[in-house]
Short mmCIF file of C-alpha atoms in Angstrom, two decimals:
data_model
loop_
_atom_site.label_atom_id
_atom_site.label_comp_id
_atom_site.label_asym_id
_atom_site.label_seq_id
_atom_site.Cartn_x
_atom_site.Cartn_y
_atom_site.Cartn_z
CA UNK A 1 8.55 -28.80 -3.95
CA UNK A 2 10.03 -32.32 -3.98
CA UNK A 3 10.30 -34.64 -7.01
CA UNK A 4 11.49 -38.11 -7.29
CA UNK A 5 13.06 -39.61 -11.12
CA UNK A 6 13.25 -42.92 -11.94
CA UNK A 7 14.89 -44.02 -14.96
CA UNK A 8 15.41 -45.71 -17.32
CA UNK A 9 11.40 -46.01 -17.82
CA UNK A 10 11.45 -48.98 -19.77
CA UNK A 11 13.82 -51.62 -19.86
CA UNK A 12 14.45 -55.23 -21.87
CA UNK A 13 17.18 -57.01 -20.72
CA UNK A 14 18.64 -60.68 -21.13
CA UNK A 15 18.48 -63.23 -18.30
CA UNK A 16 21.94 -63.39 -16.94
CA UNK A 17 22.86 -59.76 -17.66
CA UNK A 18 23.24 -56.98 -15.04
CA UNK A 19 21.15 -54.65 -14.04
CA UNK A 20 21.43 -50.90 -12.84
CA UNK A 21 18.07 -48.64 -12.13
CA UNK A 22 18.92 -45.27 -10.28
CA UNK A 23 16.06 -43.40 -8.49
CA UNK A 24 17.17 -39.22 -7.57
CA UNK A 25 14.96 -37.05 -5.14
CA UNK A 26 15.06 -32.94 -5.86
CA UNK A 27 14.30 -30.46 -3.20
CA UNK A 28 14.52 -32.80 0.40
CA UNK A 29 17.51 -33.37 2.58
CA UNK A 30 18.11 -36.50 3.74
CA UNK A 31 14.93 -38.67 2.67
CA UNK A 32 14.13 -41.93 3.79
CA UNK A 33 14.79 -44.20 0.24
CA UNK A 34 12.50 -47.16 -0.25
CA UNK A 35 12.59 -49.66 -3.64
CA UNK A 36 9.59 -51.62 -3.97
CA UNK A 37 8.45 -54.54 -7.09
CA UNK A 38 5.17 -54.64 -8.00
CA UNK A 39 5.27 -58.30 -9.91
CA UNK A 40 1.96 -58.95 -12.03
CA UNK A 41 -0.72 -60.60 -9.65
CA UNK A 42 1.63 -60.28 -6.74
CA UNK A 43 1.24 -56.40 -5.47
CA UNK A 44 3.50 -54.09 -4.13
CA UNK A 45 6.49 -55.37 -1.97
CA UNK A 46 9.10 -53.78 0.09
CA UNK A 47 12.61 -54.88 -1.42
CA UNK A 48 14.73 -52.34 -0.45
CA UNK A 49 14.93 -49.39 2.25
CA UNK A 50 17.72 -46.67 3.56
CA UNK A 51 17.64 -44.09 5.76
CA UNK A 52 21.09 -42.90 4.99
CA UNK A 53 24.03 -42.80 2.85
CA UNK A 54 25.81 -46.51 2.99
CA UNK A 55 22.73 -47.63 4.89
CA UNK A 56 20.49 -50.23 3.33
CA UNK A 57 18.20 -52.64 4.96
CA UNK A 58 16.86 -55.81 3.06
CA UNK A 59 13.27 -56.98 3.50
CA UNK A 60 13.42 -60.04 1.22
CA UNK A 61 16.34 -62.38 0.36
CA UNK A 62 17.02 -62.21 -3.42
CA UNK A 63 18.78 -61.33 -6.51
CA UNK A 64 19.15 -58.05 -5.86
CA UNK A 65 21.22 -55.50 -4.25
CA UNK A 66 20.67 -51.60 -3.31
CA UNK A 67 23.61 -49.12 -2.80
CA UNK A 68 22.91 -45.33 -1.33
CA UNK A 69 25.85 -43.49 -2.96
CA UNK A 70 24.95 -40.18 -2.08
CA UNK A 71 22.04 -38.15 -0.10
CA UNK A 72 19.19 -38.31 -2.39
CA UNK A 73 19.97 -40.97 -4.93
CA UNK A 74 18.86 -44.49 -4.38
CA UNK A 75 20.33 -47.34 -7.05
CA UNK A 76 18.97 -50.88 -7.50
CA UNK A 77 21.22 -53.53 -8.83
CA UNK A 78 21.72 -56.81 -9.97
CA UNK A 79 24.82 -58.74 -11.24
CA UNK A 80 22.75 -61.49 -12.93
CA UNK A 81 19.04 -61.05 -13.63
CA UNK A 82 16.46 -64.28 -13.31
CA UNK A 83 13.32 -63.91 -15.30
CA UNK A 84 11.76 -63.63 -11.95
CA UNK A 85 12.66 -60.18 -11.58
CA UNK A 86 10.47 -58.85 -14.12
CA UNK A 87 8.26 -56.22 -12.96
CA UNK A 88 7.61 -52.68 -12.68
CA UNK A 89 9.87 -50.87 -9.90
CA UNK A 90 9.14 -48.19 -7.74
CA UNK A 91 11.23 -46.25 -5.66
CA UNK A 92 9.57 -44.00 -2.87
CA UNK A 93 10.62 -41.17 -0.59
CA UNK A 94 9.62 -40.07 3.06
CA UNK A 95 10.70 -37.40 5.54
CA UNK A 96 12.06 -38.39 8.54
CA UNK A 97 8.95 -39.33 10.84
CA UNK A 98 7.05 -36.78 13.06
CA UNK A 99 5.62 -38.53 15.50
CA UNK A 100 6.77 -42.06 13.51
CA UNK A 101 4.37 -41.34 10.80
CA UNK A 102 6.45 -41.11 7.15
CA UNK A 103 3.52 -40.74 4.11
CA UNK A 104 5.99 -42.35 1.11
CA UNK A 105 6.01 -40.70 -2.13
CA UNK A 106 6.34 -42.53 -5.17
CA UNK A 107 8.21 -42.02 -8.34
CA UNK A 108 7.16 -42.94 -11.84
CA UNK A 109 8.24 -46.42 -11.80
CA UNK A 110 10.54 -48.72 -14.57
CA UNK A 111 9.39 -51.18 -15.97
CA UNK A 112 11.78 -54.18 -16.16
CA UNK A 113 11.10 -57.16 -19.00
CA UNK A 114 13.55 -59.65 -18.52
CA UNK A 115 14.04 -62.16 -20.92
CA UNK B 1 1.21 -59.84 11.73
CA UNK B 2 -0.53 -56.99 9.74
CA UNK B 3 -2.39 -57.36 6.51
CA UNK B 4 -4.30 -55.81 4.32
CA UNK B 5 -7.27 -57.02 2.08
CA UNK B 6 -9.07 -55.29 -0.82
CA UNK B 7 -12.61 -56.97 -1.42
CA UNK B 8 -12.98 -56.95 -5.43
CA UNK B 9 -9.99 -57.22 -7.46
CA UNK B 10 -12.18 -54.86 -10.10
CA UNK B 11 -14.96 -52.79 -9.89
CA UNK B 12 -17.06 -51.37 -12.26
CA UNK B 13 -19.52 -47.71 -11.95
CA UNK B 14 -21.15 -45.89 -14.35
CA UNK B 15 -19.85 -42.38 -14.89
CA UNK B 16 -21.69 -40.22 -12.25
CA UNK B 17 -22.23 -43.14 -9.81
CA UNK B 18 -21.18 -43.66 -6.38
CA UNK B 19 -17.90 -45.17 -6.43
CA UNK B 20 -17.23 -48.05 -3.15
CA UNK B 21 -13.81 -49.47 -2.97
CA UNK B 22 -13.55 -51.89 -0.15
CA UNK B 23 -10.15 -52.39 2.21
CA UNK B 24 -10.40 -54.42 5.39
CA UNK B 25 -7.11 -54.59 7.45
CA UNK B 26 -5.67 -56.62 10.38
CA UNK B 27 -3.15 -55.00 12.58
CA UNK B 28 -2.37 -55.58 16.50
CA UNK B 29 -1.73 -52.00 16.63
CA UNK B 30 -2.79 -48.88 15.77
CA UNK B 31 -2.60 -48.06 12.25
CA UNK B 32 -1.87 -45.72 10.02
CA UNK B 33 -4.18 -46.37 6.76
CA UNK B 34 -3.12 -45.17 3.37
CA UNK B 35 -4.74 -45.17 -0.11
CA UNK B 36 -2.67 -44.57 -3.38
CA UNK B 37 -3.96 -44.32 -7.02
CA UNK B 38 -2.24 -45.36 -9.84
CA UNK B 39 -2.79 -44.14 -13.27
CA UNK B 40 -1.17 -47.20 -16.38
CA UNK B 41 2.42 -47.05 -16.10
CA UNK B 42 2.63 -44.70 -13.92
CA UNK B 43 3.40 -45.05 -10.51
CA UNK B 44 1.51 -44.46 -6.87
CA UNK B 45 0.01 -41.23 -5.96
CA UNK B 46 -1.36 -40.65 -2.55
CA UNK B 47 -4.88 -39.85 -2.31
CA UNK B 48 -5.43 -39.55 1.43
CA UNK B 49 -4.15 -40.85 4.87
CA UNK B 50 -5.45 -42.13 8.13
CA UNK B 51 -3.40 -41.01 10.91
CA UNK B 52 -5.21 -41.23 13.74
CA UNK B 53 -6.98 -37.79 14.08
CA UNK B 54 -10.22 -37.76 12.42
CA UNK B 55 -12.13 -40.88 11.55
CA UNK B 56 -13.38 -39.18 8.11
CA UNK B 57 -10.51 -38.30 6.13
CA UNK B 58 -10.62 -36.37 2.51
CA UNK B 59 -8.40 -36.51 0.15
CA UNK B 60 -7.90 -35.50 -3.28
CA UNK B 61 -10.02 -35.61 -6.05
CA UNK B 62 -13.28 -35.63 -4.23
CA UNK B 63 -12.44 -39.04 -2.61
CA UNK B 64 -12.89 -39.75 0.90
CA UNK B 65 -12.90 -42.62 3.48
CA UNK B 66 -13.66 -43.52 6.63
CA UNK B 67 -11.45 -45.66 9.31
CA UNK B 68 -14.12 -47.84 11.35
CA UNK B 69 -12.40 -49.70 14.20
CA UNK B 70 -14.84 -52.04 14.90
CA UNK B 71 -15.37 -53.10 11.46
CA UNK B 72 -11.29 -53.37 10.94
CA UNK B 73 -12.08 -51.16 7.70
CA UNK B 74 -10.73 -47.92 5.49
CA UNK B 75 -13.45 -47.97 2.65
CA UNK B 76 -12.69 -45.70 -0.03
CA UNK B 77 -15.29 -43.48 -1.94
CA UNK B 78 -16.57 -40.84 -3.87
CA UNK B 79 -19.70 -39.45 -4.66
CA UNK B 80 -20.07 -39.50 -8.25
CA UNK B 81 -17.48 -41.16 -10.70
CA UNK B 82 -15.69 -40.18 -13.30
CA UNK B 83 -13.97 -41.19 -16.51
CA UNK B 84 -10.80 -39.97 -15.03
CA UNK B 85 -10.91 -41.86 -12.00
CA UNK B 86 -10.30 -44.70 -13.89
CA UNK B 87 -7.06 -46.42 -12.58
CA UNK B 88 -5.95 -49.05 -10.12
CA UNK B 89 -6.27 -48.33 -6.19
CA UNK B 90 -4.14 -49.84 -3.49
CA UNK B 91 -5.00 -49.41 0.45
CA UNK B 92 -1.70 -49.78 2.70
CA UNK B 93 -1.38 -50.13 6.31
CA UNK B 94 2.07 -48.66 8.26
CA UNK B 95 2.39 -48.07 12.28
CA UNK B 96 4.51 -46.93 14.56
CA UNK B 97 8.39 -47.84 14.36
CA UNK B 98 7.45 -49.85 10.62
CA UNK B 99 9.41 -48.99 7.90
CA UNK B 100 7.48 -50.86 4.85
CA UNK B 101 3.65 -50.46 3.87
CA UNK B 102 1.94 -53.40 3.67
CA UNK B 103 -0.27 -52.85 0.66
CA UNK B 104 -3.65 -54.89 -0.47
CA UNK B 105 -3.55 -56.59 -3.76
CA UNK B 106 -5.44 -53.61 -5.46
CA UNK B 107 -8.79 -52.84 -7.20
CA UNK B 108 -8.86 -51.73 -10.68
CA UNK B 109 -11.90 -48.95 -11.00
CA UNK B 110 -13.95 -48.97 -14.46
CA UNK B 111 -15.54 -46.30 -15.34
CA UNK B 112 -18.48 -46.97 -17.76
CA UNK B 113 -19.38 -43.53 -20.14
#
C-alpha cells in the first residue's frame, strides 16, 4: 500500500530564515506531487504541483519555491520566510489519471510558525 | 470559474443524531466532487468521491452523499453521529484536465455526548 511522510511535523522558525520541508511517497511509481497551505481562516490552496522529476508548476506567485529531486520525493522551500507563510502544509499524491480523474492523497501535514 | 461553498462554518449534533453537512458548488463543467475529513493536526483523509457514476455515493465510516445537479449540491451525511466523527470536513471540486482541487472553507462537526 502507498504512504506519504511529511516532516518535520512541527516547525518554529525566524522571519528571514530559510526554509526546507520534504514530503516522500512509499510504494507508487511516478505520483503526481501536489503542496498545498492551509492558512487559518483561509482554507486549503494549491501552491505547488509536479508531475515529474524537474517538473514543477506554480499556482500562486510567492515566497516560495518547490524542487522534485527524485521520483517520489517532493521538497518545499524558501530562502527567506515572511510571517505570512505560517500555516500548516500539506503535500498530496495522485496516480496518473484514468479517465482524467486523480483522487489526491494527503500526508500528515507540518505545521509552520513563523516568527 | 469553479467554486465551492460549505453552508455553516460549524455544526453541532448530539451523539446518535443525524449528521447534515452542507456543500453547494459552481462549476461550468462536469465535476468531480470530493469530501475529506480531517482529524486536529492531522491532515486530509478522503471519505468518498463523486465521479460521475452513481448519484449516491458511500464512503467510509458510514457517511454518504448525494450529487444533485439541479440543486448544484454534494451534501454530506450520516445517519447517526458519533463522538469520533468529530473533526473538520472540507468538500472539493476537480474536473477534467484540472490539476488543483478547489476546496470549500470547511465545517467543523461537534459532537455533543
Amino acid at each position: 500500500s502507498q504512504t506519504i511522510h511529511q516532516w518535520p511535523a512541527t516547525l518554529v522558525q525566524p522571519v528571514g530564515s530559510p526554509l526546507s520541508l520534504e514530503c516522500t511517497v512509499e510504494g507508487t511509481s511516478n505520483p503526481n506531487l501536489y503542496w498545498y497551505r492551509q492558512a487559518a481562516g483561509r482554507g486549503l490552496q494549491l501552491l505547488f504541483y509536479s508531475v515529474g522529476i524537474g517538473q514543477i508548476s506554480s499556482e500562486v506567485p510567492q515566497n516560495l519555491s518547490a524542487s522534485r529531486p527524485q521520483d517520489r520525493q517532493f521538497i518545499l522551500s524558501s530562502k527567506k520566510l515572511l510571517l505570512s507563510d505560517s500555516g500548516f502544509y500539506l503535500c498530496a499524491w495522485s496516480v496518473k489519471g484514468f479517465k482524467d480523474l486523480e483522487t489526491q492523497y494527503f500526508g500528515p501535514g507540518t505545521r509552520l510558525l513563523v516568527l | 470559474a469553479q467554486s465551492v461553498t460549505q453552508l455553516g462554518s460549524h455544526v453541532s449534533v448530539s451523539e446518535g443524531a443525524l449528521v447534515l453537512l452542507r456543500c453547494n458548488y459552481s462549476s461550468s463543467v462536469p465535476p468531480y466532487l470530493f469530501w475529506y475529513v480531517q482529524y486536529p493536526n492531522q491532515g486530509l483523509q478522503l471519505l468518498l468521491k463523486y465521479t460521475s457514476a452513481a448519484t449516491l455515493v458511500k464512503g467510509i465510516n458510514g457517511f454518504e452523499a448525494e450529487f444533485k445537479k439541479s440543486e448544484t449540491s454534494f451534501h454530506l451525511t450520516k445517519p447517526s453521529a458519533h463522538m469520533s466523527d468529530a473533526a473538520e470536513y472540507f468538500c472539493a471540486l476537480s474536473y477534467p484536465g484540472r490539476r488543483a482541487l478547489t476546496f470549500g472553507s470547511g465545517t467543523r462537526l461537534q459532537v455533543q455526548p
